[in-house]
C-alpha positions in Angstrom: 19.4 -48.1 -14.4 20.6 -44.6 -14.3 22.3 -43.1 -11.3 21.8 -40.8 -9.4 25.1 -39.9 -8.4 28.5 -41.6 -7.8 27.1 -43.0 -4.8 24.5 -45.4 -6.3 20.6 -46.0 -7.2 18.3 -43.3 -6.5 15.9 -43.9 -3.5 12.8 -45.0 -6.0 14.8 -46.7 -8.1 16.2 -49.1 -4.6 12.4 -49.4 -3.6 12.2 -50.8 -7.5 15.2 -53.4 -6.6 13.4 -54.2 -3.6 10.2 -54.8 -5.1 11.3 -57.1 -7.6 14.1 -59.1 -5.6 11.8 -62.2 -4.6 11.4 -62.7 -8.3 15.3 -62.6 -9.5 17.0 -65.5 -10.3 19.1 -66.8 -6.8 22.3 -65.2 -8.6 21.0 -62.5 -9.4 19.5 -61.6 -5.7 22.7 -62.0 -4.1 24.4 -59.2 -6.3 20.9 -56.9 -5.9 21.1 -57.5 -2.3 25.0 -56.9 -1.9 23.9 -54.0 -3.6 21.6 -52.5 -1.3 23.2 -53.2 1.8 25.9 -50.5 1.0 22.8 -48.1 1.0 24.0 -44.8 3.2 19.3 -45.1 3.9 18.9 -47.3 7.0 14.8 -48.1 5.8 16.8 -49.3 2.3 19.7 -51.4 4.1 17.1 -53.1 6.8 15.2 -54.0 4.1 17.5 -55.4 2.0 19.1 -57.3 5.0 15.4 -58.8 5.8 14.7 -59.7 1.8 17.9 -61.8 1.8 16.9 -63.4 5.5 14.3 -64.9 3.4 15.9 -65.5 0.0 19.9 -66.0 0.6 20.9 -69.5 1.1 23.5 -70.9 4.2 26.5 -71.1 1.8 26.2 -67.3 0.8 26.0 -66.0 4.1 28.9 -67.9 5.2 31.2 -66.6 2.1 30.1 -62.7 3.7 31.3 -64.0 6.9 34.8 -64.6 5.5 34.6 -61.7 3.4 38.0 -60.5 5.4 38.4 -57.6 2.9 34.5 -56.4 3.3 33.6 -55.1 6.5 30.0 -54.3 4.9 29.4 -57.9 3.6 30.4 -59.3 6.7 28.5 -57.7 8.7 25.5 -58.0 6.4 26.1 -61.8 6.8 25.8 -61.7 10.3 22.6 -59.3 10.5 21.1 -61.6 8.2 22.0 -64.6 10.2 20.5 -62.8 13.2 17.0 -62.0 11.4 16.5 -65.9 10.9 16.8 -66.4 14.8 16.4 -69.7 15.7 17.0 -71.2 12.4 20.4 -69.9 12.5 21.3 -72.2 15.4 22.9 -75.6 13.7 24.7 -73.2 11.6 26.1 -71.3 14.1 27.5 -74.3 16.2 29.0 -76.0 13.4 31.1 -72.5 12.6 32.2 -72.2 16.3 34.6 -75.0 14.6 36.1 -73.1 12.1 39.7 -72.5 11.8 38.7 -68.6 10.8 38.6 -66.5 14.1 36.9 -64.0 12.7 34.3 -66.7 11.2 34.3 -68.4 15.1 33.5 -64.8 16.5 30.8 -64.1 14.2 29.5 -67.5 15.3 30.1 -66.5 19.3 27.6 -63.2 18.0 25.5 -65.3 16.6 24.6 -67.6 19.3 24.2 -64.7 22.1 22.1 -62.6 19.9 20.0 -66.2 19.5 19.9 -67.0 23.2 18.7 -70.9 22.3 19.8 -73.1 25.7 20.8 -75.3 23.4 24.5 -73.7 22.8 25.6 -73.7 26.5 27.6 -76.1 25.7 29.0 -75.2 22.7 29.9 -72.1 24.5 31.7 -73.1 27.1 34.1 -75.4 24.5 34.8 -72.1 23.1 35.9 -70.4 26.7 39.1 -71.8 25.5 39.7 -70.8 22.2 43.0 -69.6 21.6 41.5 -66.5 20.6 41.3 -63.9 22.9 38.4 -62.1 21.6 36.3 -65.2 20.8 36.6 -65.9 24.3 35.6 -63.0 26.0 32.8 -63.0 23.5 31.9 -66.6 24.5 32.2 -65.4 28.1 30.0 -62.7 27.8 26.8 -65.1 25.5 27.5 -67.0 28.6 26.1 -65.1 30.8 23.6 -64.1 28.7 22.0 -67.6 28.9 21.5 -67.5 32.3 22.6 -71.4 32.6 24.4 -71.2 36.4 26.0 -74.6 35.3 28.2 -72.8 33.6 29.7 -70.7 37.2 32.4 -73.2 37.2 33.7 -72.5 34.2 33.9 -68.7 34.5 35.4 -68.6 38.2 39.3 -68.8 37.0 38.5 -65.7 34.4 38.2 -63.7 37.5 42.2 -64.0 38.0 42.9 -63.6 34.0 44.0 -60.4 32.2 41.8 -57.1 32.2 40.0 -58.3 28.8 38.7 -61.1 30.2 38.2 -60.6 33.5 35.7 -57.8 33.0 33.5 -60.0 30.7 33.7 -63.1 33.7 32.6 -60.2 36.6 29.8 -59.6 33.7 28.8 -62.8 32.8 28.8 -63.9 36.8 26.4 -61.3 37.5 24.2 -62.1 34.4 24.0 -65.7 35.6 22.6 -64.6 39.1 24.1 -67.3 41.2 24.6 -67.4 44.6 27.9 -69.6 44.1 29.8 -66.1 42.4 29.3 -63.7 45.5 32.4 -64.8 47.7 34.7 -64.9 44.8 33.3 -61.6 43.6 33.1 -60.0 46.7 37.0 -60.9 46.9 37.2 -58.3 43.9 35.6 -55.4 45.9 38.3 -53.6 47.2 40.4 -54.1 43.6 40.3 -50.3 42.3 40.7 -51.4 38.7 37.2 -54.1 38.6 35.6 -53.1 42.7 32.8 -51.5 41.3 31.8 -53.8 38.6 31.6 -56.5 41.3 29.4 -54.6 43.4 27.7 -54.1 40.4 27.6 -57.9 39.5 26.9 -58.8 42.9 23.7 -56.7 43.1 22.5 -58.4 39.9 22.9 -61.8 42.0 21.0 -60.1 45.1 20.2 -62.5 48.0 21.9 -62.3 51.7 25.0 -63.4 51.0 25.2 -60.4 48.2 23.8 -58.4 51.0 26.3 -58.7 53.9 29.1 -58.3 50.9 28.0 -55.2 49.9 26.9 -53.8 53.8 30.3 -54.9 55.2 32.2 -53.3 52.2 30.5 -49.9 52.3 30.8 -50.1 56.5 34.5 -50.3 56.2 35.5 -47.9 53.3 32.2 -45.7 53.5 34.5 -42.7 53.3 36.3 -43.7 50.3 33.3 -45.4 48.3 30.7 -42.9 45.9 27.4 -42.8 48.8 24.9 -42.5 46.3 26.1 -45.5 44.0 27.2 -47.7 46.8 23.7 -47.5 48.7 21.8 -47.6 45.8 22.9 -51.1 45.0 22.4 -52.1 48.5 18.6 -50.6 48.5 18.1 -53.1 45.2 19.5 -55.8 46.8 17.5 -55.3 49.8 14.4 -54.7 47.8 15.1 -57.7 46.6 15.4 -60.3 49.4 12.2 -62.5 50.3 12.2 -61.2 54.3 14.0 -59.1 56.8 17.7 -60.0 56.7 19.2 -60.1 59.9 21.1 -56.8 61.2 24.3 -56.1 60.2 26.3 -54.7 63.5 26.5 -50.7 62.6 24.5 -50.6 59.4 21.1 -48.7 60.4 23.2 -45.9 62.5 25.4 -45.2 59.8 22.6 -45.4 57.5 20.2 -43.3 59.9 23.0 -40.2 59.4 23.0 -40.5 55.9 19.4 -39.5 56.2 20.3 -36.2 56.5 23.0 -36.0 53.6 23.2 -33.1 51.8 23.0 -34.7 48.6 18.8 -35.6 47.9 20.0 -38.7 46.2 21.9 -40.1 48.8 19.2 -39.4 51.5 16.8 -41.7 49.0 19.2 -44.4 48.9 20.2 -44.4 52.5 15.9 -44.3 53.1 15.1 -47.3 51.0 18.0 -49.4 52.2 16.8 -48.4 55.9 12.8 -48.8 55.3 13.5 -52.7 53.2 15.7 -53.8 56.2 12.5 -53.7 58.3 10.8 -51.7 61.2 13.2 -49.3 63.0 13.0 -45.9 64.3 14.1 -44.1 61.4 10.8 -45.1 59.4 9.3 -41.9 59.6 12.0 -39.9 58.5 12.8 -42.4 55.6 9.3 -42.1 54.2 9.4 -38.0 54.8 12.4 -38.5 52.3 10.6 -41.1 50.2 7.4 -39.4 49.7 9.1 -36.1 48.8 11.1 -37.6 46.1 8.6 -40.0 44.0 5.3 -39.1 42.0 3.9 -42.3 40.9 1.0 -43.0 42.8 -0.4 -46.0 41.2 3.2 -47.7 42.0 4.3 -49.3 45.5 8.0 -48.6 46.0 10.0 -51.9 46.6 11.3 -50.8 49.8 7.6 -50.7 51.0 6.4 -54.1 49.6 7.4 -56.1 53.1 6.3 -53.5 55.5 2.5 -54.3 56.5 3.4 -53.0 59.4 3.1 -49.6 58.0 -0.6 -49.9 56.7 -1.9 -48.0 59.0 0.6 -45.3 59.2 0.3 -44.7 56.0 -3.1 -44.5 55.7 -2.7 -41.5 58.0 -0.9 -39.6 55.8 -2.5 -37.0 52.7 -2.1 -37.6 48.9 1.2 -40.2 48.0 1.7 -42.2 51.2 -1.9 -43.0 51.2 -2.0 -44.6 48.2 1.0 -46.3 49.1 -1.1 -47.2 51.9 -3.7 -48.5 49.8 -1.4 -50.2 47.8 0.4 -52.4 50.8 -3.1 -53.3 52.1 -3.7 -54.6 48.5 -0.8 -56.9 48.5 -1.1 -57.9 52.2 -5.1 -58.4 53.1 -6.3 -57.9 56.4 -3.5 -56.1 57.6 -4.9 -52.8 57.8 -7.5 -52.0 60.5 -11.1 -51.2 59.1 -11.1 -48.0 61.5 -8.0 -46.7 60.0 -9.3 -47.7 56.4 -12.5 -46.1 57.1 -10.8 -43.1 57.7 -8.6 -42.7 55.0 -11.8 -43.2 52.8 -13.3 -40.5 54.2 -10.5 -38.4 54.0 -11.1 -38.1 50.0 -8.5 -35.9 47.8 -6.8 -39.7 46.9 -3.5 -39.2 44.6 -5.1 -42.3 42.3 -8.6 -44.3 42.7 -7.1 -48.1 41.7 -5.1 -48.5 44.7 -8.1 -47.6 46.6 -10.1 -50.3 44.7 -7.3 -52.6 44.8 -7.0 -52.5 48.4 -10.9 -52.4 49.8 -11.9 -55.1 47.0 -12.2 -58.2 49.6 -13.0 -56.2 52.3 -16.1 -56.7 54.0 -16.6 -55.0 57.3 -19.5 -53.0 57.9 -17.7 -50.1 59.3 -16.4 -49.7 55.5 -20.0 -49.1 53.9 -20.5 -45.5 54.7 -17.1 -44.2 53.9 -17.5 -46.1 50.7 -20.3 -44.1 50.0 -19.0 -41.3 50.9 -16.0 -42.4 48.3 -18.5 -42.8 45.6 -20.2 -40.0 45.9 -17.2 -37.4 45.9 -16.6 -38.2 42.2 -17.6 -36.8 39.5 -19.8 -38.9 37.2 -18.0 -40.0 34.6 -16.1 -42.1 37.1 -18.4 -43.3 39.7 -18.8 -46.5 37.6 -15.4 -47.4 38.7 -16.7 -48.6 41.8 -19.7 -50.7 41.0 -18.3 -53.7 41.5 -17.4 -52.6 45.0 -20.9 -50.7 45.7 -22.5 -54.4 44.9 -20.2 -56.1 47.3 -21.4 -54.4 50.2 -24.6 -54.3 49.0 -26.4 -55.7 52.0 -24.6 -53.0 54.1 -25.1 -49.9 51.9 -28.8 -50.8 50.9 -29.8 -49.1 54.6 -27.0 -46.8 54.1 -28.7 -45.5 50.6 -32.1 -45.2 52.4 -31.0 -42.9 55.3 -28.8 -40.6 53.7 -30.5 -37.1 53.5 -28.0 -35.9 51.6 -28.5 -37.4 48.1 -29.8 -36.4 45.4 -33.2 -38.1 43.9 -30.6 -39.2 40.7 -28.1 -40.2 42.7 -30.3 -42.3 45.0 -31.9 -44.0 41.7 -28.8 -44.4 40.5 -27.1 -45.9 43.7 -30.9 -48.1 44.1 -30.3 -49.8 40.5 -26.4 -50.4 41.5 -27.3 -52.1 44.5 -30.2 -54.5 42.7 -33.6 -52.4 42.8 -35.9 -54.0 40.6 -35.9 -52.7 37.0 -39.0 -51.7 36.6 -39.0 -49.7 40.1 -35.7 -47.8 38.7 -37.4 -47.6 35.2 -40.4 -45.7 37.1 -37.8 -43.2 39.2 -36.1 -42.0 36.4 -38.9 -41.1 34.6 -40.0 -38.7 37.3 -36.9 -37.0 37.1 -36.1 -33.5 35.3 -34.9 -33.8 32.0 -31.7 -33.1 32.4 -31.5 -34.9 35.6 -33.1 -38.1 33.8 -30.3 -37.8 31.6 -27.7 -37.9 33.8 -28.9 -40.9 35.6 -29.7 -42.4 32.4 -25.7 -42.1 30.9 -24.6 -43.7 34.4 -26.8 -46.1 33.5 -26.1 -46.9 29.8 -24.9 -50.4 29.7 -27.7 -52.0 32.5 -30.3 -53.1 29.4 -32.7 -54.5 31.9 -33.2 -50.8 33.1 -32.7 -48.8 29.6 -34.6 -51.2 27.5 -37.9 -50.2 29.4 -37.5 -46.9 28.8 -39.7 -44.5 25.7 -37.0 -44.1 23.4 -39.4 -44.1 20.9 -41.3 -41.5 22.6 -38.6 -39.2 23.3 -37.1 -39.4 20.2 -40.2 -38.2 18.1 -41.2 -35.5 20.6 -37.7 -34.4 22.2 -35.0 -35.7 19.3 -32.6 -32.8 20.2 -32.2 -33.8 23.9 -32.3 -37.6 23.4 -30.7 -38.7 20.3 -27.4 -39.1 21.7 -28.1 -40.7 25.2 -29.9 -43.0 23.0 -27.2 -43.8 20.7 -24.8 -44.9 23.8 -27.3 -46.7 25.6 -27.5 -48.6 22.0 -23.7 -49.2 22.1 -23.2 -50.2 25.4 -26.3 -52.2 25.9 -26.9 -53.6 22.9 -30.4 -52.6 22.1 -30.7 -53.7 18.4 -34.6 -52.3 18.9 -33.5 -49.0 18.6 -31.8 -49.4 15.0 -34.9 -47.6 13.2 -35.2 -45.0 15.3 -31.4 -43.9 15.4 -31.3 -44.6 11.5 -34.0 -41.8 10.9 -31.9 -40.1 13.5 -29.1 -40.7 11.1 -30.8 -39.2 7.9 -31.8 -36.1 9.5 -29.2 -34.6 12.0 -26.3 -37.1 12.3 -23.7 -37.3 15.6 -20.6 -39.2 16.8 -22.9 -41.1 19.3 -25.4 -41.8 16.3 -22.6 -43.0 13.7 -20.6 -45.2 16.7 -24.0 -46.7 17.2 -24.2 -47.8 14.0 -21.2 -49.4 13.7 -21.1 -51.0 17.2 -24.6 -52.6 16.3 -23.8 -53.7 13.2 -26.4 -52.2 11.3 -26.4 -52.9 7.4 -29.1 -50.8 7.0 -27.3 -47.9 8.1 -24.7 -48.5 5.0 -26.3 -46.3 2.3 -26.6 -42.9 5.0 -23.1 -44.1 6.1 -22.2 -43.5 2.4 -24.0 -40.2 2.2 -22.5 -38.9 5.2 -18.8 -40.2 4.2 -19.1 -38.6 0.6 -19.1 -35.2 2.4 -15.5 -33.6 2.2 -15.7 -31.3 4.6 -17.6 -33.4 7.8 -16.1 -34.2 10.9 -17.7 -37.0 11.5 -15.7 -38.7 8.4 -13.1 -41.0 10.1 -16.0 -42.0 13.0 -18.1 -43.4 9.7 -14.9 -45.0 8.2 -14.4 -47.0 11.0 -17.7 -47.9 11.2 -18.3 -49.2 8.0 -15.5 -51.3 9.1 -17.2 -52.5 11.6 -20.3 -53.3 9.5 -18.8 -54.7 6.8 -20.8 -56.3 3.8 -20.2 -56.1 0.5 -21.2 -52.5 0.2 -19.5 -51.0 3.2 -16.2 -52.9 1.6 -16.8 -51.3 -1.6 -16.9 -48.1 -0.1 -14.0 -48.9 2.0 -12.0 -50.5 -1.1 -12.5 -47.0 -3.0 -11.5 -44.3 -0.1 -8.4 -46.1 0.6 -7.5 -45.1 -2.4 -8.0 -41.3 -1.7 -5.1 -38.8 -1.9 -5.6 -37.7 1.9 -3.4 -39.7 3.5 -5.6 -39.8 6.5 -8.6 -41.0 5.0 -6.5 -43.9 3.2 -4.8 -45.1 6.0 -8.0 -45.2 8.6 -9.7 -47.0 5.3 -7.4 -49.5 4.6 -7.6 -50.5 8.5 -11.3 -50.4 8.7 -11.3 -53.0 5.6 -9.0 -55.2 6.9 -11.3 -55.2 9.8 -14.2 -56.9 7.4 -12.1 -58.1 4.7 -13.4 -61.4 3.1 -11.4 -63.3 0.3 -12.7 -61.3 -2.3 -10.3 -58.2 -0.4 -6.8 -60.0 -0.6 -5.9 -59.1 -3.9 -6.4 -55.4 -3.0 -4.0 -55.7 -0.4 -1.9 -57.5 -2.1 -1.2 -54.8 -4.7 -0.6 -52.3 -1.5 2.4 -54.4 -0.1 4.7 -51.7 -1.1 2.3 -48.8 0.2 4.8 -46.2 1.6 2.7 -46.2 5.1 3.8 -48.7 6.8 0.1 -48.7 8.8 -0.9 -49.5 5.4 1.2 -52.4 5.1 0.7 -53.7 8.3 -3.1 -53.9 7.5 -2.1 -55.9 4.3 -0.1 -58.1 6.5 -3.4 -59.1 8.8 -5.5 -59.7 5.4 -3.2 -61.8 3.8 -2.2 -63.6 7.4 -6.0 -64.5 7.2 -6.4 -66.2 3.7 -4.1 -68.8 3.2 -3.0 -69.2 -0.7 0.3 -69.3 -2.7 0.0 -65.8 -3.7 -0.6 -64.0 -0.3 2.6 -66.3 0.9 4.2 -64.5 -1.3 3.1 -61.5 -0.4 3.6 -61.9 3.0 7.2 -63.3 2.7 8.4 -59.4 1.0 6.9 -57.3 3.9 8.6 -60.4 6.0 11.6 -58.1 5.0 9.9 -54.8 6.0 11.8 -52.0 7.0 9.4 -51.2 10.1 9.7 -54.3 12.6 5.5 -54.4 13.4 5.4 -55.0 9.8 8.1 -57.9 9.4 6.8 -59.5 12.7 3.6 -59.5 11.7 4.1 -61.1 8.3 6.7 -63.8 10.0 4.3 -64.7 12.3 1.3 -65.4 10.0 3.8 -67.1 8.0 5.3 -69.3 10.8 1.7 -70.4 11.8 
């Protein structure tokens, strides 16, 4: 093998290595692999450390772990250990016995990166080593556990030397137990570890957490950072199931840091005040509130208790009234129909799914009219949002629909076939419409195939094609009307579209193959990917023929949408094409050959799954893993 340089194997000739690793003899591997790891490329090292996951046995790995003189192969031992997860385990806790350190640390690493209940109590025998960095690691996979057993165990680290006392305030708050908030709250006026217990102590949350952190920040408020201090109060009060009761001096102090300079501190000091429950400040603190967030579709925690505020909100333009929305949604019936109905008709809503959310399983007739009014304010592309609502009220908006002088003739059919008309009545409506009207009403109506399936398509598209090939090609997708196949084929010959193509392949029309072909051999078409992936959807043996031959095409594009759009059909007779593409440089590529070969179970697409098993891209490996776990 030639070299590139001093430094080792040229990229290709690595991939090379790589390629042929699962073959070696076991000897053999190990050197390639101990090799590869020393690789300056992180794609070359990750996949080197995932081949030997699969390949290297126990006994090797543990020799890198003791490899005192080769930081590399050490750690190369323990990343490898790490990518075999849970099978890892039984070796892991027989090594916390070693008379190594190092080897016991690695061991420590091992199990926290694992996280398998199992090795609480392994752990906590290694609290004690005589090793000081075993233990604070041990301390620290602790806590990452989340077994509050093991509390009692990490109290008396909170009175040991720096090293160790950090990783116990850590490992307490990780474990979230109530029984660690007096003995950490001890900690809080300790300038060296305070504010990692009033960090630890919001992890836990709960009252007791609660009046810990209040009564600190009451007393040395002046001293203490505002914004960092309240924030962790505002989490721990978002956080608590109800109200907690008042804290003598908290809401005044908080009420003047409403009007901090500092935006940030104003925030904190609103949330804290607005979770503790209803007080006078409320309508400054959501002032603050609403000025600093965006997210409409998101309640803020300090809101999610306050039903009380439903209709107050509702009252307010743009951000608070989909907050509005979004408290009546997780409290039902707490919000009065009159003030609902008003924020309805208010329109100009920041985002339509708290609106939904909220009026879902509400049925008060006051509602019907300002849902209508809702509906009709959007454009058409989204009105179909609210069907399911539109049909809920039906029995109130049915009159509603028939006394408005305001609609339109579409919008009436329209509304009429929501609410139930019979199909043949709306059938009859739309045909007396304009044409472009008609249309309209008929693409708001696409996937009702009682209604569209009465329709002339075949009228229309042999005296108006222009106008209604496409409408007819959606209706075809989203209804499912496998009677219009002929007529959209022709359609298909002649003057092809997106809609036509998508129709195609959503119908699964094998008949459509050969135009498919014709329209796919074009170079220069836009349409190209669109009839890629519906061949894929077709499948058959010539659409996979097809789809077989462009992946092999030197655009990159039209390879890689191929290669999916096979493995969407792929039978059997497809594996050993992927197979031969498990070292495709695109890893989309290679995650399609790892969904084939998933499918077909058989030695050699085991084999093929356990290399990109060792993939450098982690969809890749996990994909493989999983097929070949199951």
């Amino acid at each position: 093998m030639s070299e590139a340089s001093a430094g080792g194997p040229t990229w290709k000739e690595c991939m090379e290595l790589l390629d042929r690793l699962p073959g070696l003899a076991l000897e053999r591997r190990a050197e390639v692999i101990e090799q590869l790891v020393r690789n300056p490329s992180p794609g070359i090292r990750e996949r080197a450390l995932r081949v030997g996951a699969a390949v290297l046995p126990d006994e090797r790995l543990v020799d890198y772990l003791r490899s005192e003189s080769d930081a590399v192969l050490r750690n190369a031992g323990l990343e490898i250990l790490k990518d075999r997860g849970s099978r890892s385990f039984a070796l892991a806790v027989g090594l916390l016995k070693d008379g190594d350190p190092d080897v016991v640390l690695q061991a420590v690493m091992l199990l926290d990166h694992i996280k398998n209940p199992r090795a609480v109590e392994p752990l906590r025998a290694a609290l004690h080593h005589r090793d000081q960095n075993v233990a604070q690691a041990a301390i620290v996979a602790v806590g990452h556990l989340g077994d509050a057993r093991a509390v009692p165990d990490l109290l008396p680290f909170l009175d040991a030397e720096p090293w160790l006392q950090l990783a116990a305030i850590q490992a307490l708050g990780d474990l979230r137990s109530a029984d660690a908030v007096e003995p950490l709250a001890a900690l809080l006026t300790d300038l060296t570890v305070g504010s990692l217990a009033a960090e630890a102590l919001a992890q836990i949350g709960g009252d007791r957490a609660f009046r810990a952190l209040a009564g600190h920040w009451l007393r040395f408020h002046e001293e203490l950072d505002p914004e960092t201090s309240l924030g962790l109060l505002a989490h721990v009060l978002e956080g608590l199931p109800r109200f907690p009761e008042q804290v003598e001096g908290l809401r005044p102090r908080l009420g003047e840091r409403l009007r901090d300079p500092f935006r940030g501190v104003r925030v904190c000091a609103a949330r804290c005040l607005l979770a503790m429950g209803p007080g006078p400040e409320d309508g400054e603190a959501l002032h603050i509130l609403g000025a600093e967030r965006e997210e409409a579709e998101v309640l803020p925690g300090c809101l999610t208790r306050r039903e009380d505020l439903v209709d107050h909100l509702l009252e307010k333009p743009g951000l608070l009234r989909s907050w509005g929305f979004l408290l009546l949604a997780r409290h039902p019936g707490s919000g009065s129909p009159p003030a609902v109905a008003a924020a309805l008709r208010a329109g100009e809503h920041a985002a339509l799914e708290p609106v939904l959310g909220a009026i879902a399983r509400m049925r008060d007739p006051e509602l019907a009219e300002p849902i209508l009014d809702l509906y009709l304010s959007l454009p058409g592309e989204d009105r179909s949002a609210l069907a399911p609502l539109l049909e809920a009220h039906r029995s109130q908006l049915a009159g509603a629909v028939a006394n408005r002088r305001d609609l339109g003739e579409r919008d009436r059919l329209v509304l009429r076939a929501t609410l139930g008309a019979r199909a043949e009545e709306v059938c009859a409506e739309i045909l007396d419409l304009e044409s472009e009207e008609r249309i309209e009403a008929i693409n708001q109506l696409a996937d009702r195939s009682a209604i569209v399936g009465l329709l002339p398509w075949r009228e229309w598209l042999e005296s108006e094609p222009d106008r209604y090939a496409d409408v007819a090609g959606r209706v075809a997708s989203l209804a499912g009307l496998r009677e219009l196949q002929p007529l959209l084929r022709e359609r298909l010959r002649v003057a092809p579209s997106a809609e036509i193509v998508r129709a195609a392949g959503e119908l699964g029309d094998r008949e459509a193959v050969p135009l498919l072909l014709e329209l796919v051999a074009r170079e220069q078409t836009v349409l190209r990917p669109l009839v890629i992936e519906s061949l894929g959807k077709i499948g058959g043996p010539d659409a996979r023929r097809a789809l077989r031959r462009l992946a092999e095409s030197p655009d990159q594009r039209v390879g890689r949408i191929s290669y999916k759009a096979l493995a969407a059909c792929a039978t059997e007779e497809d594996d050993a094409f992927f197979r031969e593409a498990i070292s495709h440089p695109d890893w989309y590529v290679r995650l399609a050959c790892a969904e084939v070969l998933g499918r077909f179970v058989r030695p050699e697409n085991i084999a093929g799954l356990s290399q990109l098993a060792a993939d450098p891209v982690p969809i890749v490996s996990r994909r493989a893993l999983s097929s070949l776990e199951s």
